[in-house]
Short mmCIF file of C-alpha atoms in Angstrom, two decimals:
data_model
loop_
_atom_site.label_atom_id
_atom_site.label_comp_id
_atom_site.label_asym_id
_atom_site.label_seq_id
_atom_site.Cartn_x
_atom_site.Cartn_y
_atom_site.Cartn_z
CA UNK C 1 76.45 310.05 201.22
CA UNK C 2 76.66 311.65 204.43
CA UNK C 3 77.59 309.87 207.70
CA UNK C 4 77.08 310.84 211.39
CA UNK C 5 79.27 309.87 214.17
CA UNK C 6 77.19 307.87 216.83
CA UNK C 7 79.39 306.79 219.11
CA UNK C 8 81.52 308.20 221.77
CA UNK C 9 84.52 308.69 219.51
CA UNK C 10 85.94 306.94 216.58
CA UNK C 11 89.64 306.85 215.47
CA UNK C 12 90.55 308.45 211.46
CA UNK C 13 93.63 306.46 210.11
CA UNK C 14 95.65 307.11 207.71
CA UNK C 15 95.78 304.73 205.82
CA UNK C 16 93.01 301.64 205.22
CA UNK C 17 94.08 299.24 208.51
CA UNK C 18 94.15 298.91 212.21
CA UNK C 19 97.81 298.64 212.60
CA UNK C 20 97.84 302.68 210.19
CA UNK C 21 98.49 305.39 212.99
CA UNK C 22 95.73 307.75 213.82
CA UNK C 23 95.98 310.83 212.46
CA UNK C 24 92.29 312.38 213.53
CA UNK C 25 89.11 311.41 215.25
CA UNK C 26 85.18 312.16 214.91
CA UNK C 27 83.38 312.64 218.20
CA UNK C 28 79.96 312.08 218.87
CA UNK C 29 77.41 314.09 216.57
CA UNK C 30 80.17 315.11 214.18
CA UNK C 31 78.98 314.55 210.53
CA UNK C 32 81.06 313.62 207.34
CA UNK C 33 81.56 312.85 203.65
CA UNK C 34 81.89 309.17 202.26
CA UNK C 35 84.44 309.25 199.71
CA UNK C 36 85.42 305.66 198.75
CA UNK C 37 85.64 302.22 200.41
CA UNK C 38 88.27 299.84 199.68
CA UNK C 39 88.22 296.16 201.88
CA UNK C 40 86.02 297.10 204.53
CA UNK C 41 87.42 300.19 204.90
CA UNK C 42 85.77 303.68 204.42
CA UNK C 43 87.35 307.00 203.22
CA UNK C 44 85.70 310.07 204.75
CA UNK C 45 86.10 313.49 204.90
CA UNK C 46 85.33 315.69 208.66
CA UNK C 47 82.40 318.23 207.58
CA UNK C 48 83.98 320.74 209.76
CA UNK C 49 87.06 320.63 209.32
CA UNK C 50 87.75 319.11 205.99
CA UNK C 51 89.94 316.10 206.97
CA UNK C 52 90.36 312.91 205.45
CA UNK C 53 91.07 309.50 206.77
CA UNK C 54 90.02 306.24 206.81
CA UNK C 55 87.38 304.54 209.58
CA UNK C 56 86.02 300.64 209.81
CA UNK C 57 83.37 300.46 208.03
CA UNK C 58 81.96 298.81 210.72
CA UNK C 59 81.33 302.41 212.32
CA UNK C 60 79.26 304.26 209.65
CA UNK C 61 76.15 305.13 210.22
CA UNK C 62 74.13 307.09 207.42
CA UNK C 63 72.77 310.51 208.23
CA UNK C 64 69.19 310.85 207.06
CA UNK C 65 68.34 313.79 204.45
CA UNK C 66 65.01 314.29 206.77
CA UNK C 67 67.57 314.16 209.89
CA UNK C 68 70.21 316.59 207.92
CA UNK C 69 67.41 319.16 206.96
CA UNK C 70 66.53 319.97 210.92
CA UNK C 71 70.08 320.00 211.80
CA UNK C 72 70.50 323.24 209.38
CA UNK C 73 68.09 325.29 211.28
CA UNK C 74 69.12 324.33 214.82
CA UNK C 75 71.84 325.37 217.03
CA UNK C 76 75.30 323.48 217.52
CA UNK C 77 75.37 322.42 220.82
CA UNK C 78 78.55 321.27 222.18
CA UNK C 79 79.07 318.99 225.45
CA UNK C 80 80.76 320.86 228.09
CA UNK C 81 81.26 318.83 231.15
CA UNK C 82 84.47 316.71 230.51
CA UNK C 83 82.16 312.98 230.05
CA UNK C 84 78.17 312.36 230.46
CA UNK C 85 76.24 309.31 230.07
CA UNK C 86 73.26 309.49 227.39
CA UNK C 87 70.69 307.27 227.12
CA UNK C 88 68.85 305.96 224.16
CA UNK C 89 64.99 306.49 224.96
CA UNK C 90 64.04 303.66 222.77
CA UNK C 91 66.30 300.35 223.86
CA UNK C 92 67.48 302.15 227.07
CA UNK C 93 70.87 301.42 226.47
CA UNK C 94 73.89 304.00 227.32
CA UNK C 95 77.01 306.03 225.52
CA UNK C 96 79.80 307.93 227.43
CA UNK C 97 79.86 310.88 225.86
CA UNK C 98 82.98 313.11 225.76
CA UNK C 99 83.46 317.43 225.86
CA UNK C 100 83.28 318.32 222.77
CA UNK C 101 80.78 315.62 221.50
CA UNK C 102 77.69 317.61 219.24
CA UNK C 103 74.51 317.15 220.71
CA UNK C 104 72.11 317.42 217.10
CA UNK C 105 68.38 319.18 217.33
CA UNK C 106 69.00 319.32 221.02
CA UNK C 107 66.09 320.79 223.18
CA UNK C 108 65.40 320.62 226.76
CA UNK C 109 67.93 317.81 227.60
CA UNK C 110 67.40 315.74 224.80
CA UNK C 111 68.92 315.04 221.31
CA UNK C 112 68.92 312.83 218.54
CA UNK C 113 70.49 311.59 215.55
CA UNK C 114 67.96 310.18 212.96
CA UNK C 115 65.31 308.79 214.69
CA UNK C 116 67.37 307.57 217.94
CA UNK C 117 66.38 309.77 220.62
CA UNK C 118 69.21 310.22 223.84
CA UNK C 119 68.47 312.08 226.80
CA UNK C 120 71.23 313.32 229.43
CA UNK C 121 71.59 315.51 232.75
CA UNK C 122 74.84 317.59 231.50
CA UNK C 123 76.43 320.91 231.30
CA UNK C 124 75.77 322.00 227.42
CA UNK C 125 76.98 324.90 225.81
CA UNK C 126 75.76 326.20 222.01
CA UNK C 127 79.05 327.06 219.52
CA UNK C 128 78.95 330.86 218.66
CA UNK C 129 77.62 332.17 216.15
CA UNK C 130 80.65 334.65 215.89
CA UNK C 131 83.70 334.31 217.72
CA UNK C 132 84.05 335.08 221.14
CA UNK C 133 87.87 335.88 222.15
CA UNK C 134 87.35 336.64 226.20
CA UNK C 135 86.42 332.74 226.41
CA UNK C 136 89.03 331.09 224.56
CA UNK C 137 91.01 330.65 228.32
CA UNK C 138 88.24 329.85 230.59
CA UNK C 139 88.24 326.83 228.16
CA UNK C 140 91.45 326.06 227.23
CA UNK C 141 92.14 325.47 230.87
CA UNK C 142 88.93 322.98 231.19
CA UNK C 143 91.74 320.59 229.31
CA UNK C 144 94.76 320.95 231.66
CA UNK C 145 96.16 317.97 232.47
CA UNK C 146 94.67 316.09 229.97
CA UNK C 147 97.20 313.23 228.66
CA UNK C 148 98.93 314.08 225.24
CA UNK C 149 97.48 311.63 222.00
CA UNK C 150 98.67 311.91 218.60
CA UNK C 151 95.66 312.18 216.34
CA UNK C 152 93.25 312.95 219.69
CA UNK C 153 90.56 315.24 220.01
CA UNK C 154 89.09 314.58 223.53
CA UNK C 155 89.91 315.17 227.51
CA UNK C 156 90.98 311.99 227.45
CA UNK C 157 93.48 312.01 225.06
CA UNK C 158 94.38 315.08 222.58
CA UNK C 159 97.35 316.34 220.31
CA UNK C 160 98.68 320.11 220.07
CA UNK C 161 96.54 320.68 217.70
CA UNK C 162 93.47 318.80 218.39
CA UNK C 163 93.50 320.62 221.79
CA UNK C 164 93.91 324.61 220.02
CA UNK C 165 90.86 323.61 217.48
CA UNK C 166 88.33 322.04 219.86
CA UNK C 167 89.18 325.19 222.28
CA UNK C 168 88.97 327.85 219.17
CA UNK C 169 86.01 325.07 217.91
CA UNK C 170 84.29 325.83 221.64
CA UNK C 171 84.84 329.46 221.30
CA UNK C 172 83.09 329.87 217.69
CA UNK C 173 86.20 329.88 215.51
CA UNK C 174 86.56 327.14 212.33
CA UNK C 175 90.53 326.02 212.44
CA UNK C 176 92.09 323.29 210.55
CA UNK C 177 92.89 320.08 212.02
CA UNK C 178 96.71 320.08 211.93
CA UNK C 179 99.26 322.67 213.47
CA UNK C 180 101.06 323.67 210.03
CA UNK C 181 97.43 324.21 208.80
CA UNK C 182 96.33 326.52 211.28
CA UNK C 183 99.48 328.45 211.02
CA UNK C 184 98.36 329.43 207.52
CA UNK C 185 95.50 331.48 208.75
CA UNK C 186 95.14 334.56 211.07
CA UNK C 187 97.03 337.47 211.28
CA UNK C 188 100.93 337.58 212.09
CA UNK C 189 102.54 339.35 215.25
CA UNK C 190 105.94 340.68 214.32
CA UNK C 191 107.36 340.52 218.70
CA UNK C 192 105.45 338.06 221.11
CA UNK C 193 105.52 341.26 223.36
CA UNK C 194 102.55 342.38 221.25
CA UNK C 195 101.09 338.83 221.97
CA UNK C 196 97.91 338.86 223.78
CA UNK C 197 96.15 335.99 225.88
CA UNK C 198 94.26 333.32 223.22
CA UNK C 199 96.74 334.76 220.64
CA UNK C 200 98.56 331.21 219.17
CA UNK C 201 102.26 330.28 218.85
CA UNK C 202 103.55 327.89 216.55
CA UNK C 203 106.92 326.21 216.74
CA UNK C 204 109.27 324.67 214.33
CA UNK C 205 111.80 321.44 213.69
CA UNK C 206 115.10 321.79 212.57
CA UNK C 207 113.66 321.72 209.40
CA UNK C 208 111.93 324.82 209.93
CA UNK C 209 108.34 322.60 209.27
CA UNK C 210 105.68 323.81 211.51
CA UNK C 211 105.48 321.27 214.21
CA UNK C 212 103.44 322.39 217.54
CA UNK C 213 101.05 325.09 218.84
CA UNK C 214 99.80 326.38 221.53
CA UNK C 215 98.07 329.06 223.19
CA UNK C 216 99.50 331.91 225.08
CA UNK C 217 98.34 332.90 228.72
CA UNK C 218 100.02 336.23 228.29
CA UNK C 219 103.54 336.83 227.45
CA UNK C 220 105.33 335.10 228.87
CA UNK C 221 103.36 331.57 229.50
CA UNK C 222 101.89 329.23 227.20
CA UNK C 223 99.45 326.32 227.53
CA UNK C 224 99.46 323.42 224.71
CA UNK C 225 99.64 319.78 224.68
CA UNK C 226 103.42 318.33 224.92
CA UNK C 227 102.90 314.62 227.15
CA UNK C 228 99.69 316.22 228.20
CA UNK C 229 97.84 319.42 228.26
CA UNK C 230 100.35 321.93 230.57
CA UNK C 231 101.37 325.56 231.19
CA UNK C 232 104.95 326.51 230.54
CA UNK C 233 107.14 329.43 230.12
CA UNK C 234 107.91 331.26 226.69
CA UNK C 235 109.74 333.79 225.35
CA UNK C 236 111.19 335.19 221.94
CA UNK C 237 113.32 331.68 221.54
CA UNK C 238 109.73 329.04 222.59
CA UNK C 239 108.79 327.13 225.11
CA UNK C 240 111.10 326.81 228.03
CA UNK C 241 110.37 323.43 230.48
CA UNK C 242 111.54 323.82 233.71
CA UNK C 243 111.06 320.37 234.67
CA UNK C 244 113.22 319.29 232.33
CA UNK C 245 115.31 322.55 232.29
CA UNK C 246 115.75 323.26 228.72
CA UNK C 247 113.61 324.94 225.76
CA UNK C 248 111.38 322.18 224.26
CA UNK C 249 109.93 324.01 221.52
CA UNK C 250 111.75 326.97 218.98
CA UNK C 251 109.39 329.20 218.08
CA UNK C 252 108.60 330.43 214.69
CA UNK C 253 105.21 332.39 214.08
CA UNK C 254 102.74 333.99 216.28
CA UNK C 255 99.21 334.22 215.18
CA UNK C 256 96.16 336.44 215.74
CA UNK C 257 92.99 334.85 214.99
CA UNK C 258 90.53 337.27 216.27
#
């Protein structure tokens, strides 16, 4: 069975419980797999991206197969302004929505998911049909400032990661959720002098385990979400904070994904 996401957003834990830390989230209009369900608990996997947590059951909502056909022949639209209030046409009653939130069969300012009908005054943008490199700044920098989340995918609260997918996402690239996923794919730069802008950088632990991204301004500056979504210096040893004076991050790979 397929479920849609009809609310604003709606935490993915790891494990089956309130008190399990959030590793993900869906945002409004995102779709996904039921897996299993085990005491009022569902397991789900992201359509998009493949991820798999669990989410109160209280939250699912079925996705029609009438309401799934028209979705494959219409455009993804994405949310752009930062939050907008939609309004269900039928009870009149309202949903903050969030950037980033999908906007299903949407035409002319409306949008709906089954047969619930919203309508909103918002900028709206529609995902790429191939990737488009030259935009992956302009909205990477629509985040800054936004306070750092562990599992978050939203303005209002994000990861590393979360924040380098919904920008790529935004830009009409597919990455995996976490960091040492995405740094799986792409295409490897041997010197981060032969980085360019939107190229990303991926740091490690002691360990040498993948453990933070971000995306590079240029050469020598980097923005990426470490306490929230900021720009600081890099170079061939990572991320350098001069508030705090010292290198933050080591880095280990740099990746191409254009």
């Amino acid at each position: 069975m397929t479920g849609i996401c009809n609310l604003s957003i709606i935490p993915i834990r790891l494990q089956p419980s309130d008190k399990s830390e959030m590793v993900s989230q869906l945002l409004f209009g995102e779709t996904y797999s039921i897996l299993d369900d085990l005491n009022n608990w569902v397991l789900i996997r992201s359509d998009y991206d493949h991820y798999e947590g669990w989410v109160d059951e209280k939250v699912v909502h079925k996705a029609e197969d009438s309401f799934l056909q028209s979705l494959q022949s219409a455009k993804t639209i994405m949310l752009e302004d930062i939050s907008a209030l939609a309004i269900n046409q039928g009870n009149s009653q309202s949903l903050n929505l969030v950037r980033g939130s999908i906007l299903p069969v949407y035409q002319d300012g409306k949008f709906r998911i089954n047969d619930d009908v919203y309508g909103l005054t918002a900028n709206v943008c529609a995902i790429p049909d191939s990737p488009e490199p030259g935009s992956i700044l302009e909205k990477a920098m629509k985040y800054l400032n936004s306070p750092y989340l562990w599992g978050g995918k939203s303005p209002f609260g994000l990861d590393c990661s979360g924040f380098v997918q919904m920008v790529y996402k935004s830009a009409g690239y597919t990455l995996p959720r976490d960091a040492h996923q995405q740094s799986l794919v792409g295409e490897g730069i041997s010197f981060i002098s032969e980085a360019q802008p939107g190229d990303l950088a991926y740091f490690e632990n002691g360990s040498g385990n993948i453990i933070h991204v971000g995306i590079l301004l240029g050469t020598d500056r980097i923005i990426h979400a470490s306490g929230s979504v900021r720009i600081d210096s890099i170079d061939h040893h990572g991320i350098f904070n001069q508030q705090l004076g010292r290198y933050t991050h080591t880095l280990r790979i740099i990746k191409k994904m254009t």
